[in-house]
Amino acid sequence: GYNVPNEFERPDGRTPYKLGIYAFGAVEGQHVARNIFLDGNAIRNSHSVVRNQFVAEWKGGVTLVLKRVELSASYVLRTREFAGQQNTDAFTSATLTVKY
């Protein structure tokens, strides 16, 4: 990144630069013991699907920093969560953070 804020060194959590930008990425794996939306009702029989117990996610994005304000845009790609699912899940998100 360029002018990446160093929040561990500055106690006020602010960057001395006027403008900064950085990219980020992550890979995550999860074991899902129970998903009520896919497994159905726990009390009585209801609709359900054959669920994958392991799910992986890839995340990537960019953050723009302007003093105490950060604007992040990210893209997330998740593996299939159940048998018969046609496509992987993918979505984008935006986050606005104000530090005071």
GROMACS .gro file of N, CA, C and O in nm:
model
  400
    1GLY      N    1   0.080  -0.118   0.000
    1GLY     CA    2   0.000   0.000   0.000
    1GLY      C    3   0.085   0.125   0.000
    1GLY      O    4   0.208   0.121   0.005
    2TYR      N    5   0.019   0.236  -0.002
    2TYR     CA    6   0.081   0.368  -0.004
    2TYR      C    7   0.029   0.445   0.116
    2TYR      O    8  -0.093   0.457   0.135
    3ASN      N    9   0.119   0.493   0.202
    3ASN     CA   10   0.082   0.565   0.324
    3ASN      C   11  -0.017   0.484   0.409
    3ASN      O   12  -0.120   0.535   0.453
    4VAL      N   13   0.018   0.360   0.434
    4VAL     CA   14  -0.068   0.272   0.514
    4VAL      C   15  -0.062   0.317   0.660
    4VAL      O   16   0.046   0.338   0.714
    5PRO      N   17  -0.178   0.337   0.726
    5PRO     CA   18  -0.176   0.381   0.865
    5PRO      C   19  -0.115   0.275   0.957
    5PRO      O   20  -0.142   0.156   0.941
    6ASN      N   21  -0.032   0.319   1.051
    6ASN     CA   22   0.029   0.229   1.149
    6ASN      C   23  -0.042   0.250   1.281
    6ASN      O   24   0.000   0.328   1.365
    7GLU      N   25  -0.152   0.179   1.301
    7GLU     CA   26  -0.235   0.200   1.419
    7GLU      C   27  -0.177   0.136   1.544
    7GLU      O   28  -0.222   0.161   1.654
    8PHE      N   29  -0.075   0.051   1.530
    8PHE     CA   30  -0.013  -0.009   1.646
    8PHE      C   31   0.089   0.084   1.710
    8PHE      O   32   0.119   0.074   1.827
    9GLU      N   33   0.144   0.174   1.631
    9GLU     CA   34   0.247   0.264   1.680
    9GLU      C   35   0.189   0.395   1.734
    9GLU      O   36   0.242   0.454   1.825
   10ARG      N   37   0.079   0.440   1.679
   10ARG     CA   38   0.019   0.567   1.721
   10ARG      C   39  -0.098   0.538   1.815
   10ARG      O   40  -0.192   0.472   1.777
   11PRO      N   41  -0.093   0.589   1.938
   11PRO     CA   42  -0.201   0.561   2.033
   11PRO      C   43  -0.336   0.618   1.994
   11PRO      O   44  -0.439   0.567   2.035
   12ASP      N   45  -0.337   0.723   1.912
   12ASP     CA   46  -0.466   0.782   1.872
   12ASP      C   47  -0.527   0.711   1.752
   12ASP      O   48  -0.639   0.738   1.713
   13GLY      N   49  -0.452   0.616   1.691
   13GLY     CA   50  -0.505   0.538   1.579
   13GLY      C   51  -0.520   0.616   1.451
   13GLY      O   52  -0.583   0.571   1.357
   14ARG      N   53  -0.459   0.733   1.444
   14ARG     CA   54  -0.473   0.818   1.325
   14ARG      C   55  -0.347   0.815   1.242
   14ARG      O   56  -0.237   0.800   1.293
   15THR      N   57  -0.363   0.832   1.113
   15THR     CA   58  -0.249   0.839   1.024
   15THR      C   59  -0.207   0.984   1.007
   15THR      O   60  -0.292   1.073   0.996
   16PRO      N   61  -0.075   1.014   1.006
   16PRO     CA   62  -0.031   1.152   0.986
   16PRO      C   63  -0.043   1.195   0.841
   16PRO      O   64  -0.032   1.312   0.810
   17TYR      N   65  -0.068   1.100   0.750
   17TYR     CA   66  -0.077   1.131   0.608
   17TYR      C   67  -0.218   1.176   0.573
   17TYR      O   68  -0.316   1.137   0.636
   18LYS      N   69  -0.227   1.256   0.469
   18LYS     CA   70  -0.358   1.302   0.425
   18LYS      C   71  -0.431   1.194   0.346
   18LYS      O   72  -0.552   1.182   0.355
   19LEU      N   73  -0.357   1.113   0.270
   19LEU     CA   74  -0.421   1.016   0.184
   19LEU      C   75  -0.338   0.888   0.180
   19LEU      O   76  -0.216   0.892   0.173
   20GLY      N   77  -0.406   0.774   0.186
   20GLY     CA   78  -0.339   0.644   0.178
   20GLY      C   79  -0.430   0.543   0.111
   20GLY      O   80  -0.552   0.562   0.103
   21ILE      N   81  -0.370   0.435   0.062
   21ILE     CA   82  -0.446   0.330  -0.002
   21ILE      C   83  -0.372   0.198   0.017
   21ILE      O   84  -0.249   0.196   0.019
   22TYR      N   85  -0.446   0.090   0.036
   22TYR     CA   86  -0.383  -0.041   0.045
   22TYR      C   87  -0.482  -0.149   0.000
   22TYR      O   88  -0.603  -0.131   0.003
   23ALA      N   89  -0.424  -0.262  -0.042
   23ALA     CA   90  -0.503  -0.378  -0.084
   23ALA      C   91  -0.493  -0.484   0.025
   23ALA      O   92  -0.396  -0.487   0.102
   24PHE      N   93  -0.592  -0.571   0.032
   24PHE     CA   94  -0.591  -0.679   0.130
   24PHE      C   95  -0.652  -0.804   0.070
   24PHE      O   96  -0.725  -0.799  -0.029
   25GLY      N   97  -0.620  -0.917   0.131
   25GLY     CA   98  -0.674  -1.044   0.085
   25GLY      C   99  -0.670  -1.145   0.198
   25GLY      O  100  -0.593  -1.131   0.293
   26ALA      N  101  -0.754  -1.247   0.189
   26ALA     CA  102  -0.760  -1.351   0.292
   26ALA      C  103  -0.819  -1.478   0.234
   26ALA      O  104  -0.897  -1.475   0.139
   27VAL      N  105  -0.779  -1.589   0.292
   27VAL     CA  106  -0.836  -1.719   0.261
   27VAL      C  107  -0.881  -1.779   0.393
   27VAL      O  108  -0.808  -1.774   0.492
   28GLU      N  109  -1.003  -1.832   0.396
   28GLU     CA  110  -1.060  -1.882   0.522
   28GLU      C  111  -1.133  -2.013   0.498
   28GLU      O  112  -1.199  -2.031   0.396
   29GLY      N  113  -1.119  -2.104   0.592
   29GLY     CA  114  -1.192  -2.230   0.586
   29GLY      C  115  -1.278  -2.245   0.710
   29GLY      O  116  -1.239  -2.202   0.818
   30GLN      N  117  -1.395  -2.305   0.695
   30GLN     CA  118  -1.487  -2.321   0.808
   30GLN      C  119  -1.544  -2.462   0.809
   30GLN      O  120  -1.574  -2.518   0.703
   31HIS      N  121  -1.559  -2.516   0.928
   31HIS     CA  122  -1.634  -2.640   0.946
   31HIS      C  123  -1.767  -2.600   1.006
   31HIS      O  124  -1.773  -2.537   1.112
   32VAL      N  125  -1.875  -2.634   0.940
   32VAL     CA  126  -2.009  -2.595   0.985
   32VAL      C  127  -2.075  -2.716   1.051
   32VAL      O  128  -2.105  -2.815   0.984
   33ALA      N  129  -2.095  -2.708   1.182
   33ALA     CA  130  -2.157  -2.819   1.255
   33ALA      C  131  -2.307  -2.826   1.227
   33ALA      O  132  -2.364  -2.934   1.213
   34ARG      N  133  -2.372  -2.710   1.219
   34ARG     CA  134  -2.516  -2.707   1.192
   34ARG      C  135  -2.553  -2.573   1.129
   34ARG      O  136  -2.508  -2.469   1.174
   35ASN      N  137  -2.633  -2.580   1.025
   35ASN     CA  138  -2.685  -2.461   0.960
   35ASN      C  139  -2.836  -2.481   0.950
   35ASN      O  140  -2.884  -2.558   0.867
   36ILE      N  141  -2.910  -2.413   1.034
   36ILE     CA  142  -3.055  -2.435   1.041
   36ILE      C  143  -3.124  -2.405   0.907
   36ILE      O  144  -3.225  -2.465   0.875
   37PHE      N  145  -3.065  -2.316   0.827
   37PHE     CA  146  -3.125  -2.283   0.698
   37PHE      C  147  -3.111  -2.397   0.598
   37PHE      O  148  -3.194  -2.413   0.510
   38LEU      N  149  -3.006  -2.479   0.613
   38LEU     CA  150  -2.986  -2.592   0.523
   38LEU      C  151  -3.027  -2.725   0.585
   38LEU      O  152  -3.073  -2.815   0.516
   39ASP      N  153  -3.010  -2.738   0.717
   39ASP     CA  154  -3.041  -2.864   0.786
   39ASP      C  155  -3.187  -2.876   0.826
   39ASP      O  156  -3.233  -2.985   0.858
   40GLY      N  157  -3.258  -2.768   0.829
   40GLY     CA  158  -3.399  -2.772   0.867
   40GLY      C  159  -3.417  -2.759   1.018
   40GLY      O  160  -3.324  -2.736   1.094
   41ASN      N  161  -3.538  -2.776   1.060
   41ASN     CA  162  -3.578  -2.761   1.200
   41ASN      C  163  -3.512  -2.868   1.286
   41ASN      O  164  -3.506  -2.985   1.249
   42ALA      N  165  -3.466  -2.831   1.404
   42ALA     CA  166  -3.402  -2.927   1.495
   42ALA      C  167  -3.503  -3.002   1.582
   42ALA      O  168  -3.471  -3.105   1.639
   43ILE      N  169  -3.626  -2.953   1.593
   43ILE     CA  170  -3.726  -3.011   1.682
   43ILE      C  171  -3.807  -3.120   1.612
   43ILE      O  172  -3.836  -3.223   1.669
   44ARG      N  173  -3.844  -3.096   1.487
   44ARG     CA  174  -3.924  -3.195   1.413
   44ARG      C  175  -3.876  -3.200   1.269
   44ARG      O  176  -3.798  -3.117   1.225
   45ASN      N  177  -3.924  -3.296   1.194
   45ASN     CA  178  -3.885  -3.311   1.054
   45ASN      C  179  -3.931  -3.192   0.972
   45ASN      O  180  -4.043  -3.143   0.988
   46SER      N  181  -3.841  -3.146   0.884
   46SER     CA  182  -3.875  -3.036   0.793
   46SER      C  183  -3.786  -3.047   0.669
   46SER      O  184  -3.703  -3.137   0.659
   47HIS      N  185  -3.804  -2.958   0.575
   47HIS     CA  186  -3.726  -2.960   0.452
   47HIS      C  187  -3.579  -2.938   0.484
   47HIS      O  188  -3.544  -2.859   0.571
   48SER      N  189  -3.492  -3.009   0.411
   48SER     CA  190  -3.348  -2.993   0.429
   48SER      C  191  -3.277  -3.035   0.301
   48SER      O  192  -3.338  -3.091   0.210
   49VAL      N  193  -3.147  -3.007   0.294
   49VAL     CA  194  -3.064  -3.047   0.181
   49VAL      C  195  -2.939  -3.116   0.235
   49VAL      O  196  -2.906  -3.104   0.353
   50VAL      N  197  -2.868  -3.187   0.148
   50VAL     CA  198  -2.741  -3.248   0.187
   50VAL      C  199  -2.635  -3.138   0.188
   50VAL      O  200  -2.604  -3.079   0.085
   51ARG      N  201  -2.583  -3.109   0.305
   51ARG     CA  202  -2.494  -2.995   0.325
   51ARG      C  203  -2.347  -3.037   0.323
   51ARG      O  204  -2.312  -3.144   0.371
   52ASN      N  205  -2.261  -2.951   0.268
   52ASN     CA  206  -2.116  -2.969   0.277
   52ASN      C  207  -2.071  -2.921   0.414
   52ASN      O  208  -2.105  -2.810   0.456
   53GLN      N  209  -1.994  -3.002   0.485
   53GLN     CA  210  -1.950  -2.964   0.619
   53GLN      C  211  -1.836  -2.862   0.615
   53GLN      O  212  -1.818  -2.786   0.709
   54PHE      N  213  -1.758  -2.861   0.507
   54PHE     CA  214  -1.645  -2.768   0.497
   54PHE      C  215  -1.672  -2.666   0.387
   54PHE      O  216  -1.710  -2.702   0.276
   55VAL      N  217  -1.651  -2.538   0.419
   55VAL     CA  218  -1.674  -2.428   0.326
   55VAL      C  219  -1.549  -2.340   0.327
   55VAL      O  220  -1.491  -2.316   0.432
   56ALA      N  221  -1.508  -2.294   0.210
   56ALA     CA  222  -1.392  -2.205   0.199
   56ALA      C  223  -1.435  -2.070   0.143
   56ALA      O  224  -1.533  -2.061   0.067
   57GLU      N  225  -1.363  -1.965   0.182
   57GLU     CA  226  -1.388  -1.830   0.132
   57GLU      C  227  -1.257  -1.765   0.090
   57GLU      O  228  -1.155  -1.783   0.155
   58TRP      N  229  -1.264  -1.690  -0.019
   58TRP     CA  230  -1.154  -1.607  -0.063
   58TRP      C  231  -1.204  -1.463  -0.062
   58TRP      O  232  -1.313  -1.435  -0.115
   59LYS      N  233  -1.127  -1.373   0.000
   59LYS     CA  234  -1.166  -1.233   0.009
   59LYS      C  235  -1.054  -1.145  -0.045
   59LYS      O  236  -0.936  -1.175  -0.025
   60GLY      N  237  -1.090  -1.039  -0.110
   60GLY     CA  238  -0.992  -0.944  -0.159
   60GLY      C  239  -1.057  -0.808  -0.173
   60GLY      O  240  -1.178  -0.797  -0.192
   61GLY      N  241  -0.975  -0.704  -0.157
   61GLY     CA  242  -1.032  -0.571  -0.170
   61GLY      C  243  -0.929  -0.462  -0.160
   61GLY      O  244  -0.808  -0.486  -0.157
   62VAL      N  245  -0.979  -0.342  -0.153
   62VAL     CA  246  -0.894  -0.223  -0.145
   62VAL      C  247  -0.956  -0.125  -0.045
   62VAL      O  248  -1.078  -0.118  -0.033
   63THR      N  249  -0.869  -0.052   0.027
   63THR     CA  250  -0.915   0.048   0.123
   63THR      C  251  -0.849   0.181   0.091
   63THR      O  252  -0.728   0.189   0.071
   64LEU      N  253  -0.930   0.285   0.090
   64LEU     CA  254  -0.884   0.422   0.071
   64LEU      C  255  -0.890   0.492   0.206
   64LEU      O  256  -0.994   0.489   0.273
   65VAL      N  257  -0.779   0.553   0.249
   65VAL     CA  258  -0.771   0.616   0.381
   65VAL      C  259  -0.756   0.767   0.361
   65VAL      O  260  -0.669   0.813   0.287
   66LEU      N  261  -0.839   0.844   0.429
   66LEU     CA  262  -0.830   0.989   0.428
   66LEU      C  263  -0.838   1.035   0.574
   66LEU      O  264  -0.948   1.044   0.630
   67LYS      N  265  -0.721   1.052   0.637
   67LYS     CA  266  -0.709   1.085   0.779
   67LYS      C  267  -0.787   0.987   0.867
   67LYS      O  268  -0.749   0.873   0.879
   68ARG      N  269  -0.900   1.027   0.925
   68ARG     CA  270  -0.976   0.940   1.016
   68ARG      C  271  -1.084   0.859   0.947
   68ARG      O  272  -1.160   0.788   1.012
   69VAL      N  273  -1.096   0.868   0.817
   69VAL     CA  274  -1.202   0.800   0.743
   69VAL      C  275  -1.142   0.695   0.650
   69VAL      O  276  -1.044   0.722   0.581
   70GLU      N  277  -1.199   0.576   0.652
   70GLU     CA  278  -1.157   0.469   0.562
   70GLU      C  279  -1.278   0.418   0.484
   70GLU      O  280  -1.384   0.395   0.541
   71LEU      N  281  -1.259   0.400   0.355
   71LEU     CA  282  -1.362   0.344   0.268
   71LEU      C  283  -1.305   0.217   0.206
   71LEU      O  284  -1.204   0.222   0.136
   72SER      N  285  -1.369   0.103   0.234
   72SER     CA  286  -1.322  -0.026   0.185
   72SER      C  287  -1.424  -0.087   0.090
   72SER      O  288  -1.544  -0.079   0.113
   73ALA      N  289  -1.373  -0.149  -0.016
   73ALA     CA  290  -1.456  -0.226  -0.108
   73ALA      C  291  -1.394  -0.365  -0.117
   73ALA      O  292  -1.272  -0.378  -0.132
   74SER      N  293  -1.477  -0.468  -0.104
   74SER     CA  294  -1.424  -0.605  -0.106
   74SER      C  295  -1.513  -0.697  -0.189
   74SER      O  296  -1.630  -0.669  -0.212
   75TYR      N  297  -1.452  -0.808  -0.231
   75TYR     CA  298  -1.520  -0.910  -0.308
   75TYR      C  299  -1.497  -1.042  -0.237
   75TYR      O  300  -1.384  -1.074  -0.197
   76VAL      N  301  -1.604  -1.120  -0.217
   76VAL     CA  302  -1.595  -1.248  -0.146
   76VAL      C  303  -1.648  -1.358  -0.237
   76VAL      O  304  -1.753  -1.344  -0.299
   77LEU      N  305  -1.573  -1.468  -0.242
   77LEU     CA  306  -1.613  -1.586  -0.319
   77LEU      C  307  -1.616  -1.704  -0.223
   77LEU      O  308  -1.518  -1.732  -0.156
   78ARG      N  309  -1.730  -1.771  -0.213
   78ARG     CA  310  -1.750  -1.883  -0.119
   78ARG      C  311  -1.781  -2.010  -0.197
   78ARG      O  312  -1.857  -2.008  -0.293
   79THR      N  313  -1.723  -2.123  -0.154
   79THR     CA  314  -1.749  -2.251  -0.220
   79THR      C  315  -1.894  -2.294  -0.199
   79THR      O  316  -1.965  -2.238  -0.115
   80ARG      N  317  -1.935  -2.395  -0.272
   80ARG     CA  318  -2.073  -2.444  -0.261
   80ARG      C  319  -2.101  -2.497  -0.120
   80ARG      O  320  -2.017  -2.564  -0.062
   81GLU      N  321  -2.220  -2.468  -0.070
   81GLU     CA  322  -2.255  -2.505   0.067
   81GLU      C  323  -2.342  -2.630   0.075
   81GLU      O  324  -2.357  -2.687   0.182
   82PHE      N  325  -2.402  -2.673  -0.036
   82PHE     CA  326  -2.487  -2.791  -0.033
   82PHE      C  327  -2.488  -2.861  -0.169
   82PHE      O  328  -2.458  -2.799  -0.271
   83ALA      N  329  -2.521  -2.989  -0.167
   83ALA     CA  330  -2.529  -3.068  -0.290
   83ALA      C  331  -2.640  -3.013  -0.379
   83ALA      O  332  -2.748  -2.979  -0.332
   84GLY      N  333  -2.611  -3.001  -0.505
   84GLY     CA  334  -2.711  -2.949  -0.599
   84GLY      C  335  -2.703  -2.799  -0.619
   84GLY      O  336  -2.773  -2.745  -0.704
   85GLN      N  337  -2.622  -2.731  -0.543
   85GLN     CA  338  -2.607  -2.586  -0.560
   85GLN      C  339  -2.539  -2.562  -0.695
   85GLN      O  340  -2.433  -2.618  -0.722
   86GLN      N  341  -2.601  -2.483  -0.780
   86GLN     CA  342  -2.553  -2.464  -0.917
   86GLN      C  343  -2.421  -2.387  -0.924
   86GLN      O  344  -2.333  -2.423  -1.000
   87ASN      N  345  -2.408  -2.280  -0.847
   87ASN     CA  346  -2.290  -2.193  -0.855
   87ASN      C  347  -2.235  -2.166  -0.716
   87ASN      O  348  -2.305  -2.183  -0.616
   88THR      N  349  -2.113  -2.118  -0.712
   88THR     CA  350  -2.058  -2.071  -0.586
   88THR      C  351  -2.124  -1.937  -0.552
   88THR      O  352  -2.176  -1.869  -0.640
   89ASP      N  353  -2.120  -1.901  -0.425
   89ASP     CA  354  -2.173  -1.771  -0.383
   89ASP      C  355  -2.063  -1.667  -0.396
   89ASP      O  356  -1.947  -1.692  -0.363
   90ALA      N  357  -2.100  -1.549  -0.443
   90ALA     CA  358  -2.006  -1.438  -0.455
   90ALA      C  359  -2.082  -1.309  -0.428
   90ALA      O  360  -2.198  -1.296  -0.467
   91PHE      N  361  -2.017  -1.217  -0.358
   91PHE     CA  362  -2.080  -1.089  -0.332
   91PHE      C  363  -1.974  -0.983  -0.308
   91PHE      O  364  -1.858  -1.014  -0.281
   92THR      N  365  -2.015  -0.859  -0.320
   92THR     CA  366  -1.928  -0.745  -0.292
   92THR      C  367  -1.984  -0.670  -0.173
   92THR      O  368  -2.104  -0.678  -0.143
   93SER      N  369  -1.897  -0.597  -0.105
   93SER     CA  370  -1.943  -0.515   0.006
   93SER      C  371  -1.860  -0.388   0.014
   93SER      O  372  -1.747  -0.383  -0.035
   94ALA      N  373  -1.919  -0.287   0.075
   94ALA     CA  374  -1.850  -0.160   0.099
   94ALA      C  375  -1.865  -0.126   0.246
   94ALA      O  376  -1.971  -0.147   0.305
   95THR      N  377  -1.756  -0.075   0.306
   95THR     CA  378  -1.757  -0.040   0.448
   95THR      C  379  -1.699   0.098   0.465
   95THR      O  380  -1.592   0.129   0.411
   96LEU      N  381  -1.767   0.181   0.543
   96LEU     CA  382  -1.718   0.314   0.577
   96LEU      C  383  -1.685   0.314   0.724
   96LEU      O  384  -1.771   0.283   0.807
   97THR      N  385  -1.560   0.347   0.759
   97THR     CA  386  -1.515   0.350   0.897
   97THR      C  387  -1.470   0.491   0.932
   97THR      O  388  -1.390   0.551   0.858
   98VAL      N  389  -1.522   0.544   1.043
   98VAL     CA  390  -1.480   0.675   1.093
   98VAL      C  391  -1.419   0.654   1.231
   98VAL      O  392  -1.486   0.602   1.320
   99LYS      N  393  -1.295   0.695   1.249
   99LYS     CA  394  -1.225   0.678   1.376
   99LYS      C  395  -1.225   0.810   1.451
   99LYS      O  396  -1.190   0.913   1.397
  100TYR      N  397  -1.267   0.804   1.576
  100TYR     CA  398  -1.267   0.926   1.657
  100TYR      C  399  -1.217   0.902   1.795
  100TYR      O  400  -1.199   0.793   1.839
   0.00000   0.00000   0.00000
